[in-house]
mmCIF file of C-alpha atoms and ligand atoms in Angstrom:
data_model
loop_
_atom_site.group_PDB
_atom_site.id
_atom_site.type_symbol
_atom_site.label_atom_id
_atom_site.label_comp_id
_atom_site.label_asym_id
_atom_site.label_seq_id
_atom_site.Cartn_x
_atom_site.Cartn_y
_atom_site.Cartn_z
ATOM 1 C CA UNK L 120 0.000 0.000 0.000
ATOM 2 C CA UNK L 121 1.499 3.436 -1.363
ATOM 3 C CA UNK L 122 1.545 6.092 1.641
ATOM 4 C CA UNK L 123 -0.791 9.348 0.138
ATOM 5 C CA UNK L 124 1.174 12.163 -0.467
ATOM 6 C CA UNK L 125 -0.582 15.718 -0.633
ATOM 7 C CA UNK L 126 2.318 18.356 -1.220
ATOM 8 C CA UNK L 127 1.259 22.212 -1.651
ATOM 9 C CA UNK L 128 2.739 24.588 -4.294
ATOM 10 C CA UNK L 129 2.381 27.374 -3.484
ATOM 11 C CA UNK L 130 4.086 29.368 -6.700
ATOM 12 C CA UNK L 131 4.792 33.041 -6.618
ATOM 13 C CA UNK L 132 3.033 34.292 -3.490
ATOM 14 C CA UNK L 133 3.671 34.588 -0.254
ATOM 15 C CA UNK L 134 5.447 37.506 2.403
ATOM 16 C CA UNK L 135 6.863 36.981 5.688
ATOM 17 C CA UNK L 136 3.724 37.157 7.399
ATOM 18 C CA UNK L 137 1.350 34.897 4.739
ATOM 19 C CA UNK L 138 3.968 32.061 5.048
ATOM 20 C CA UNK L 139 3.435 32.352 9.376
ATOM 21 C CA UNK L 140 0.030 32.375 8.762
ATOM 22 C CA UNK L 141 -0.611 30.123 6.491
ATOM 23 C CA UNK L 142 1.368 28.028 8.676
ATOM 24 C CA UNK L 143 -0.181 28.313 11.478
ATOM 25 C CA UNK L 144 -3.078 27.362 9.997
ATOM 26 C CA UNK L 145 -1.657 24.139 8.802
ATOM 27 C CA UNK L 146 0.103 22.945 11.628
ATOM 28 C CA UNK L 147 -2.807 23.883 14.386
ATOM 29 C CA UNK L 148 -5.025 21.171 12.001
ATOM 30 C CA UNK L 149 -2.877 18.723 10.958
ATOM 31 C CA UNK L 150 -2.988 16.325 13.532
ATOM 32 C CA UNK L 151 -6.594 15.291 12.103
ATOM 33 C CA UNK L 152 -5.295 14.247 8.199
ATOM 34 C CA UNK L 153 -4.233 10.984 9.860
ATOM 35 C CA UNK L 154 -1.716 9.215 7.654
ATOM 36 C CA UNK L 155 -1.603 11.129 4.758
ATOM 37 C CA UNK L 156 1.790 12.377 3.966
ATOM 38 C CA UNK L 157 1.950 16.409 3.893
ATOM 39 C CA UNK L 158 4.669 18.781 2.102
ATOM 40 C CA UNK L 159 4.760 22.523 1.635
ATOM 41 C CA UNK L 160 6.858 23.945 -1.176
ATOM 42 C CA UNK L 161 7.148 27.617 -0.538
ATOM 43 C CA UNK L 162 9.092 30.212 -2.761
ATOM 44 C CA UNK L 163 12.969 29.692 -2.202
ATOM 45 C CA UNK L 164 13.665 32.551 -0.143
ATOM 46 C CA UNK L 165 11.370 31.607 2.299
ATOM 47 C CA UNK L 166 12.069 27.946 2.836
ATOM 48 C CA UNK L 167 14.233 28.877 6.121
ATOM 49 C CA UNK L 168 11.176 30.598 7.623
ATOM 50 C CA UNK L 169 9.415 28.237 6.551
ATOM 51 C CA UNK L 170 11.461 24.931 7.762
ATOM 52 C CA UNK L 171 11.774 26.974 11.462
ATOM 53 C CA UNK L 172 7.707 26.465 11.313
ATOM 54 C CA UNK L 173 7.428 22.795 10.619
ATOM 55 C CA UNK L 174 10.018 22.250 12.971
ATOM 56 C CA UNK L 175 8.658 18.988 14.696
ATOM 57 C CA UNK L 176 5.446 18.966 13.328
ATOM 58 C CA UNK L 177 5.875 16.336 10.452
ATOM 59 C CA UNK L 178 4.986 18.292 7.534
ATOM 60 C CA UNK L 179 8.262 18.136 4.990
ATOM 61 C CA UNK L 180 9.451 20.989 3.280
ATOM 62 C CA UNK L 181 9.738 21.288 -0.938
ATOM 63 C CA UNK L 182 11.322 23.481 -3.168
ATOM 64 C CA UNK L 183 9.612 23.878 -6.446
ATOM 65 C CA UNK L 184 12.448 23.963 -8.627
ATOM 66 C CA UNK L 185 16.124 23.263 -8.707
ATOM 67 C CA UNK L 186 19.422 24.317 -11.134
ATOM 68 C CA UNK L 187 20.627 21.520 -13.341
ATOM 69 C CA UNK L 188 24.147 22.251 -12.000
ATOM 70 C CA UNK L 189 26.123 22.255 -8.878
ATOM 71 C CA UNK L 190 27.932 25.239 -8.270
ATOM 72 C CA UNK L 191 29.450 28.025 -10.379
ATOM 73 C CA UNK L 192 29.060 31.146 -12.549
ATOM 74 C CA UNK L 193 25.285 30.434 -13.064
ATOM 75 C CA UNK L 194 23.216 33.837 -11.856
ATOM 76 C CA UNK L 195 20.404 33.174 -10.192
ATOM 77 C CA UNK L 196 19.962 29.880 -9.956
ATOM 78 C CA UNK L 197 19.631 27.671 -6.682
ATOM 79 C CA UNK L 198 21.626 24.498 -6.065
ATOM 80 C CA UNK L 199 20.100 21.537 -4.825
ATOM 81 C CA UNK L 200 23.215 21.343 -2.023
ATOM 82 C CA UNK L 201 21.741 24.487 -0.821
ATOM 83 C CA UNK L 202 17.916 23.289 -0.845
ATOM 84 C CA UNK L 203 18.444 20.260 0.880
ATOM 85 C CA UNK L 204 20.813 22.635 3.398
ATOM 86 C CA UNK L 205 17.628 24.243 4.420
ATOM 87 C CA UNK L 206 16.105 21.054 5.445
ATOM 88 C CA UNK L 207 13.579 20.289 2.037
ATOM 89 C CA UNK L 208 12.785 16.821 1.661
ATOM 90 C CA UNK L 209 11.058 17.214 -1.790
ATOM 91 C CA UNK L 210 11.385 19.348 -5.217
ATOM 92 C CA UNK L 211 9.242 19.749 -7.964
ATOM 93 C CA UNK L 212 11.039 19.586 -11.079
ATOM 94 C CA UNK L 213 9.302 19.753 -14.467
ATOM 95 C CA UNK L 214 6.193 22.272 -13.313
ATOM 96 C CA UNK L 215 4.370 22.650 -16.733
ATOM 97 C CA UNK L 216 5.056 26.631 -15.717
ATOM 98 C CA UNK L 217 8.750 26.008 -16.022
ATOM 99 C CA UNK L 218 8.045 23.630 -19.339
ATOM 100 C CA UNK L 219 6.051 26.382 -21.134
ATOM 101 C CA UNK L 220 6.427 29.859 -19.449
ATOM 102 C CA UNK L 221 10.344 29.644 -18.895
ATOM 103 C CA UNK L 222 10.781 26.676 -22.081
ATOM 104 C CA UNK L 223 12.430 24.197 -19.995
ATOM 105 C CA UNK L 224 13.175 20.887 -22.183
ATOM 106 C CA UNK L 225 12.838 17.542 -21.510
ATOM 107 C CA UNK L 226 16.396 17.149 -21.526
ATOM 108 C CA UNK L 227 17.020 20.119 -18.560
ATOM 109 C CA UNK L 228 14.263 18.578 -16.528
ATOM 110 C CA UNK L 229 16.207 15.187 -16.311
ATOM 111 C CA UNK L 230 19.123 17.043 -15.948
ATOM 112 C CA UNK L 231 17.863 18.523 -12.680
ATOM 113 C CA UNK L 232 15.817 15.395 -11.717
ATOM 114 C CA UNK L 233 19.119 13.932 -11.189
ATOM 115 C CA UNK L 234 21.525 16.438 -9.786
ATOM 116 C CA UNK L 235 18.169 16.613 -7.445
ATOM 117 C CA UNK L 236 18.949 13.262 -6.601
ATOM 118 C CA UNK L 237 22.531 13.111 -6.049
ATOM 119 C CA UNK L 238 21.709 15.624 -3.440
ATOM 120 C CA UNK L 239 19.129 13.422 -1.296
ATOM 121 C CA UNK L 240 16.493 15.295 -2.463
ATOM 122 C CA UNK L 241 13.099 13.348 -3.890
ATOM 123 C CA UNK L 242 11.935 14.907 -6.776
ATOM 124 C CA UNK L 243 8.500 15.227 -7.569
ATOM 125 C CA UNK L 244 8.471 14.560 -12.046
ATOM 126 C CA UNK L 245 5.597 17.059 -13.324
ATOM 127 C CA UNK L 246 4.615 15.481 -16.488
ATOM 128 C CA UNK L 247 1.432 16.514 -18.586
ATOM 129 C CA UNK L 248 -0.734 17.149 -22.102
ATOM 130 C CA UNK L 249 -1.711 20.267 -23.288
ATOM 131 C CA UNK L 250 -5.375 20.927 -24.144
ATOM 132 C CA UNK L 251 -4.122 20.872 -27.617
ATOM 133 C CA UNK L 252 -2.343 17.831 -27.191
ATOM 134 C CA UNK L 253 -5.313 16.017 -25.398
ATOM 135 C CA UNK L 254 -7.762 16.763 -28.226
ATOM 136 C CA UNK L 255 -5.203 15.831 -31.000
ATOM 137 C CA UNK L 256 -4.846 12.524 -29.397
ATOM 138 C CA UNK L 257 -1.579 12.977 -28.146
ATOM 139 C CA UNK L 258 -2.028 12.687 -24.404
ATOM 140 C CA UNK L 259 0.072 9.110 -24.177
ATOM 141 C CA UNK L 260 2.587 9.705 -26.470
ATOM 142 C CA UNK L 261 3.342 13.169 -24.447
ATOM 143 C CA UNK L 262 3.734 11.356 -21.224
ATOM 144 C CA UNK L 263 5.901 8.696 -22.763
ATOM 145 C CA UNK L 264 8.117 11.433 -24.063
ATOM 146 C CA UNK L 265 8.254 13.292 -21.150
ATOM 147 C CA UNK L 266 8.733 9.894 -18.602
ATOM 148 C CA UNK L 267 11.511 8.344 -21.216
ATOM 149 C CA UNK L 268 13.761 11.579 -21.313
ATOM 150 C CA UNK L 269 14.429 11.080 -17.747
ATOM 151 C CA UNK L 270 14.619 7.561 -17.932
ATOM 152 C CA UNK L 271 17.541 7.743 -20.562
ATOM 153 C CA UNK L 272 19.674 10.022 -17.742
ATOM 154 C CA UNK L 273 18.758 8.203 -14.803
ATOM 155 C CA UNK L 274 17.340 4.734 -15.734
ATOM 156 C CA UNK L 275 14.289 3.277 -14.554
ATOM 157 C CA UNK L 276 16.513 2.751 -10.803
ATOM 158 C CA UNK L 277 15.974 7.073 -10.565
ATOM 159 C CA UNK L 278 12.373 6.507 -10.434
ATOM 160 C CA UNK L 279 13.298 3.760 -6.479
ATOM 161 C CA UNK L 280 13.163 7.067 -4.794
ATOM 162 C CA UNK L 281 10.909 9.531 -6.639
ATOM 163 C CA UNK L 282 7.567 10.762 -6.808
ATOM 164 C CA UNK L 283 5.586 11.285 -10.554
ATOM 165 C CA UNK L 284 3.014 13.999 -10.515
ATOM 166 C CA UNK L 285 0.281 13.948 -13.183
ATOM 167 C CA UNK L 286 -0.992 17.551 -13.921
ATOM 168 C CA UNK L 287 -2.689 18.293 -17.334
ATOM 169 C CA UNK L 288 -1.886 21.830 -18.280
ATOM 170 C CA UNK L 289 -5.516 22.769 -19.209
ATOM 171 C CA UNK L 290 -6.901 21.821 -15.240
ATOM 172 C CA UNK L 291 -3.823 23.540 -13.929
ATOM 173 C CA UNK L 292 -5.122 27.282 -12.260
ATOM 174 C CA UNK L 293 -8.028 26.547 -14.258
ATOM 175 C CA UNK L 294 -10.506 25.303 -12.468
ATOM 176 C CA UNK L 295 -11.410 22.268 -14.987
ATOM 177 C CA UNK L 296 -10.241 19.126 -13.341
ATOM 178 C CA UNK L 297 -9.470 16.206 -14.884
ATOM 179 C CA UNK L 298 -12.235 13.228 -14.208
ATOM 180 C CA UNK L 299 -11.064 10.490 -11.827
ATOM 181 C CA UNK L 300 -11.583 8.089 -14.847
ATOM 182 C CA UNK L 301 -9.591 10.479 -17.071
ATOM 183 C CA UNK L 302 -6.632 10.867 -14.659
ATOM 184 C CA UNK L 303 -7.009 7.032 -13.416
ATOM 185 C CA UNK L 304 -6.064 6.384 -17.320
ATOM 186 C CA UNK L 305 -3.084 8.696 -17.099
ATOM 187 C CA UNK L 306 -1.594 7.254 -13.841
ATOM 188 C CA UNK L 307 -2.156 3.696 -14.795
ATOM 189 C CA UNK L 308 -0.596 4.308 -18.398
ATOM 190 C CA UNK L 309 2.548 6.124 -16.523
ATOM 191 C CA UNK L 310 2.619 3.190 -14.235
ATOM 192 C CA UNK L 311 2.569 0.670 -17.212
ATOM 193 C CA UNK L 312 5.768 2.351 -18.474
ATOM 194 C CA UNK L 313 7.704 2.012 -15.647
ATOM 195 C CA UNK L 314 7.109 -1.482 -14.884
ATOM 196 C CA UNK L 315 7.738 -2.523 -18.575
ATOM 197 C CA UNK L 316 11.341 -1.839 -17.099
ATOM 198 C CA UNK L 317 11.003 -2.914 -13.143
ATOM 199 C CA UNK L 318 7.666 -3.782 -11.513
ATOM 200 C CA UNK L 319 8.506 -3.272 -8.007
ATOM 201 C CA UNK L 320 9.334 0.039 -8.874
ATOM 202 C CA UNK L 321 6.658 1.062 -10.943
ATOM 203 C CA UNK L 322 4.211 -0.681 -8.020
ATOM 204 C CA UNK L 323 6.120 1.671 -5.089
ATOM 205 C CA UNK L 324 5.944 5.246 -6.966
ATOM 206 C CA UNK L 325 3.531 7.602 -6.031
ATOM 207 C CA UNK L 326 1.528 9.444 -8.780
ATOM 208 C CA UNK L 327 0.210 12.050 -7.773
ATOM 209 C CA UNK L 328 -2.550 14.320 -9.289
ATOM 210 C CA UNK L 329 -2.872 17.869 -10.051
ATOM 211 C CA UNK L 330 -4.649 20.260 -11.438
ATOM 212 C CA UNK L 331 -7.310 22.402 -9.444
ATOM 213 C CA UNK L 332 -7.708 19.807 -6.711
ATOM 214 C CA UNK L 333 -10.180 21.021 -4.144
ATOM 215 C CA UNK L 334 -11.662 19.627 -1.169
ATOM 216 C CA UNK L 335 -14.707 18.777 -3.342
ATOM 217 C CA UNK L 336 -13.574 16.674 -6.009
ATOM 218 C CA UNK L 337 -10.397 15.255 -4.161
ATOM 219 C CA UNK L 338 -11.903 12.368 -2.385
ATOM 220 C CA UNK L 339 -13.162 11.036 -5.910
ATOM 221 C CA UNK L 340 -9.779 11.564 -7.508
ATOM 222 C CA UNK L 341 -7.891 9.666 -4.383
ATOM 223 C CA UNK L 342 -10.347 6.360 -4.516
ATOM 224 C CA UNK L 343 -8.434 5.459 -7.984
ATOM 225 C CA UNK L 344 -6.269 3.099 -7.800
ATOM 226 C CA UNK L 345 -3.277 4.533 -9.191
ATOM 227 C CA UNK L 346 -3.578 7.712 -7.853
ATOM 228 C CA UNK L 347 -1.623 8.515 -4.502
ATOM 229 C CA UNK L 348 -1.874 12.040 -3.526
ATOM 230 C CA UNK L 349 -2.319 15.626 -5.165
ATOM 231 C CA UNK L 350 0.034 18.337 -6.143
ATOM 232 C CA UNK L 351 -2.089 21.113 -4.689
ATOM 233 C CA UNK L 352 -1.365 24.326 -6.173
ATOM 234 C CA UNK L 353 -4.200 27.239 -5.375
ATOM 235 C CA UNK L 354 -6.240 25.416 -2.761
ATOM 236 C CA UNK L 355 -2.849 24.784 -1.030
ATOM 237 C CA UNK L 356 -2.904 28.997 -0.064
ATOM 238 C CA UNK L 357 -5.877 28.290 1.990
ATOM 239 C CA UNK L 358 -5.058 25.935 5.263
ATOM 240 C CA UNK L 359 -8.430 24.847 5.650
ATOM 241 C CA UNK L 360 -8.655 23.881 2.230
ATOM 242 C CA UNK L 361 -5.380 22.107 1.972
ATOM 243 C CA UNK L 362 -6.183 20.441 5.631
ATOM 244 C CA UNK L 363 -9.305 19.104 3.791
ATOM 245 C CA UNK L 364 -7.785 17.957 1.003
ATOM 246 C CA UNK L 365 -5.239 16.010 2.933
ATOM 247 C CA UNK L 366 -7.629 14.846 4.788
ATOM 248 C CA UNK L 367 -9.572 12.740 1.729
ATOM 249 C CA UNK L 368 -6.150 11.000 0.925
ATOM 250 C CA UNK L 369 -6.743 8.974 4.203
HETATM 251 C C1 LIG F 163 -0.001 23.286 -9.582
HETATM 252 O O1 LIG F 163 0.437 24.415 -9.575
HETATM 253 O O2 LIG F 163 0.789 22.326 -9.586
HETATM 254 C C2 LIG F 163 -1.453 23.084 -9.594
HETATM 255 C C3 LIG F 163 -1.933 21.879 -9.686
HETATM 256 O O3 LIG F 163 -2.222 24.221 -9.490
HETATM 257 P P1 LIG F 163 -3.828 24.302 -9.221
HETATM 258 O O4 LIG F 163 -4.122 23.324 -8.110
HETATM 259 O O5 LIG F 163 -4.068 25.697 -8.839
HETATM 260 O O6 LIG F 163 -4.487 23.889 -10.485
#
């Protein structure tokens, strides 16, 4: 039995005082979500306040992005040696924002998925259709694409200690969700992949969904069998709502 994971991303918002509070809120509930695994992956600069927080409390901490390289002459990026140095567990790599606002290939993301990894941090694999891509058919051969580039770098042993989140771009901020059949199809398919190459390993990853989760339709998502959690991205600025939500994966 996969353990749920329900990790919060919270994107570009957030101050000093929003993180406390929205903390605060978290933490004073969470003791009621039962077994359900819970991250938080707040803006970079705020991981330290944040990590001070969750001090003790179980929730893990997640970046939600990391530099394909180590160290060196590379403005503005952020190593993973220096996100796992503020305590995150987790970091998403391969957010369909990074893939189509900021044109991050296939190839970077499996670059990072794996200096992610030689740093002991679990990434969580954001991999996902278009709208345009889902009507022209192309949903499976998208996810194939997207699952094989980082299969080539890391081989199918990089997926042992990962986590694979499903989010189709069109329910992402949206507010359409995918169906639990629709998404079911997705994680199963993803699943299939991976245990073409190892089935232990394919039957121990989490796949998680996303794409406008809410404490309404997450319970139906979470009874599929191949779905293990959500990647929560605007309900997870809202601690009741996220509280909820972690609360159906149990
Ligand atoms: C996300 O940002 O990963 C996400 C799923 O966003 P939302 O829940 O707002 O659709």
């Amino acid at each position: 039995m996969r353990q749920t994971l329900v990790a919060g991303n919270w994107k570009l918002n957030g101050s000093l005082e929003s993180v406390s509070e929205l903390l605060a809120g978290i933490t004073e509930q969470i003791p009621t979500v039962g077994a359900t695994e819970v991250a938080v992956c707040p803006p970079f600069v705020y991981l330290q306040h944040a990590g001070q927080l969750l001090q003790d409390t179980g929730i893990a901490l997640g970046a939600q992005d990391c530099s394909d390289q180590a160290e060196g002459a590379y403005t503005g990026e952020v190593s993973p040696a220096m996100i796992r140095e503020f305590g995150c567990t987790y970091v998403i790599i391969g957010h369909s924002e990074r893939r189509h606002i900021y044109g991050e290939s296939d190839a970077l993301v499996a670059a990072k998925f794996e200096r992610a990894q030689e740093h002991s941090l679990i990434p969580i694999l954001c991999v996902g259709e278009t709208l345009e891509e889902r009507e022209g058919g192309q949903t499976e051969a998208v996810i194939a694409r997207q699952l094989d580039a980082v299969l080539t770098r890391s081989g199918i042993e990089g997926f042992d200690n990962a986590v694979i989140a499903y989010e189709p771009v069109w329910a992402i901020g949206t507010g359409k969700t995918a169906t639990p059949q629709q998404a079911q199809q997705v994680h199963a398919f993803a699943r299939d992949r991976l245990s073409r190459q190892d089935e232990g390993i394919a039957g121990g990853i989490r796949i998680l969904y996303g794409g406008s989760m809410k404490p309404e339709n997450a319970g139906a998502l979470l009874q599929e069998n191949d779905i293990d959690g959500g990647l929560i991205g605007g309900a997870s600025l809202k601690a009741e709502d996220f509280v909820a939500i972690a609360a159906s994966g149990t």
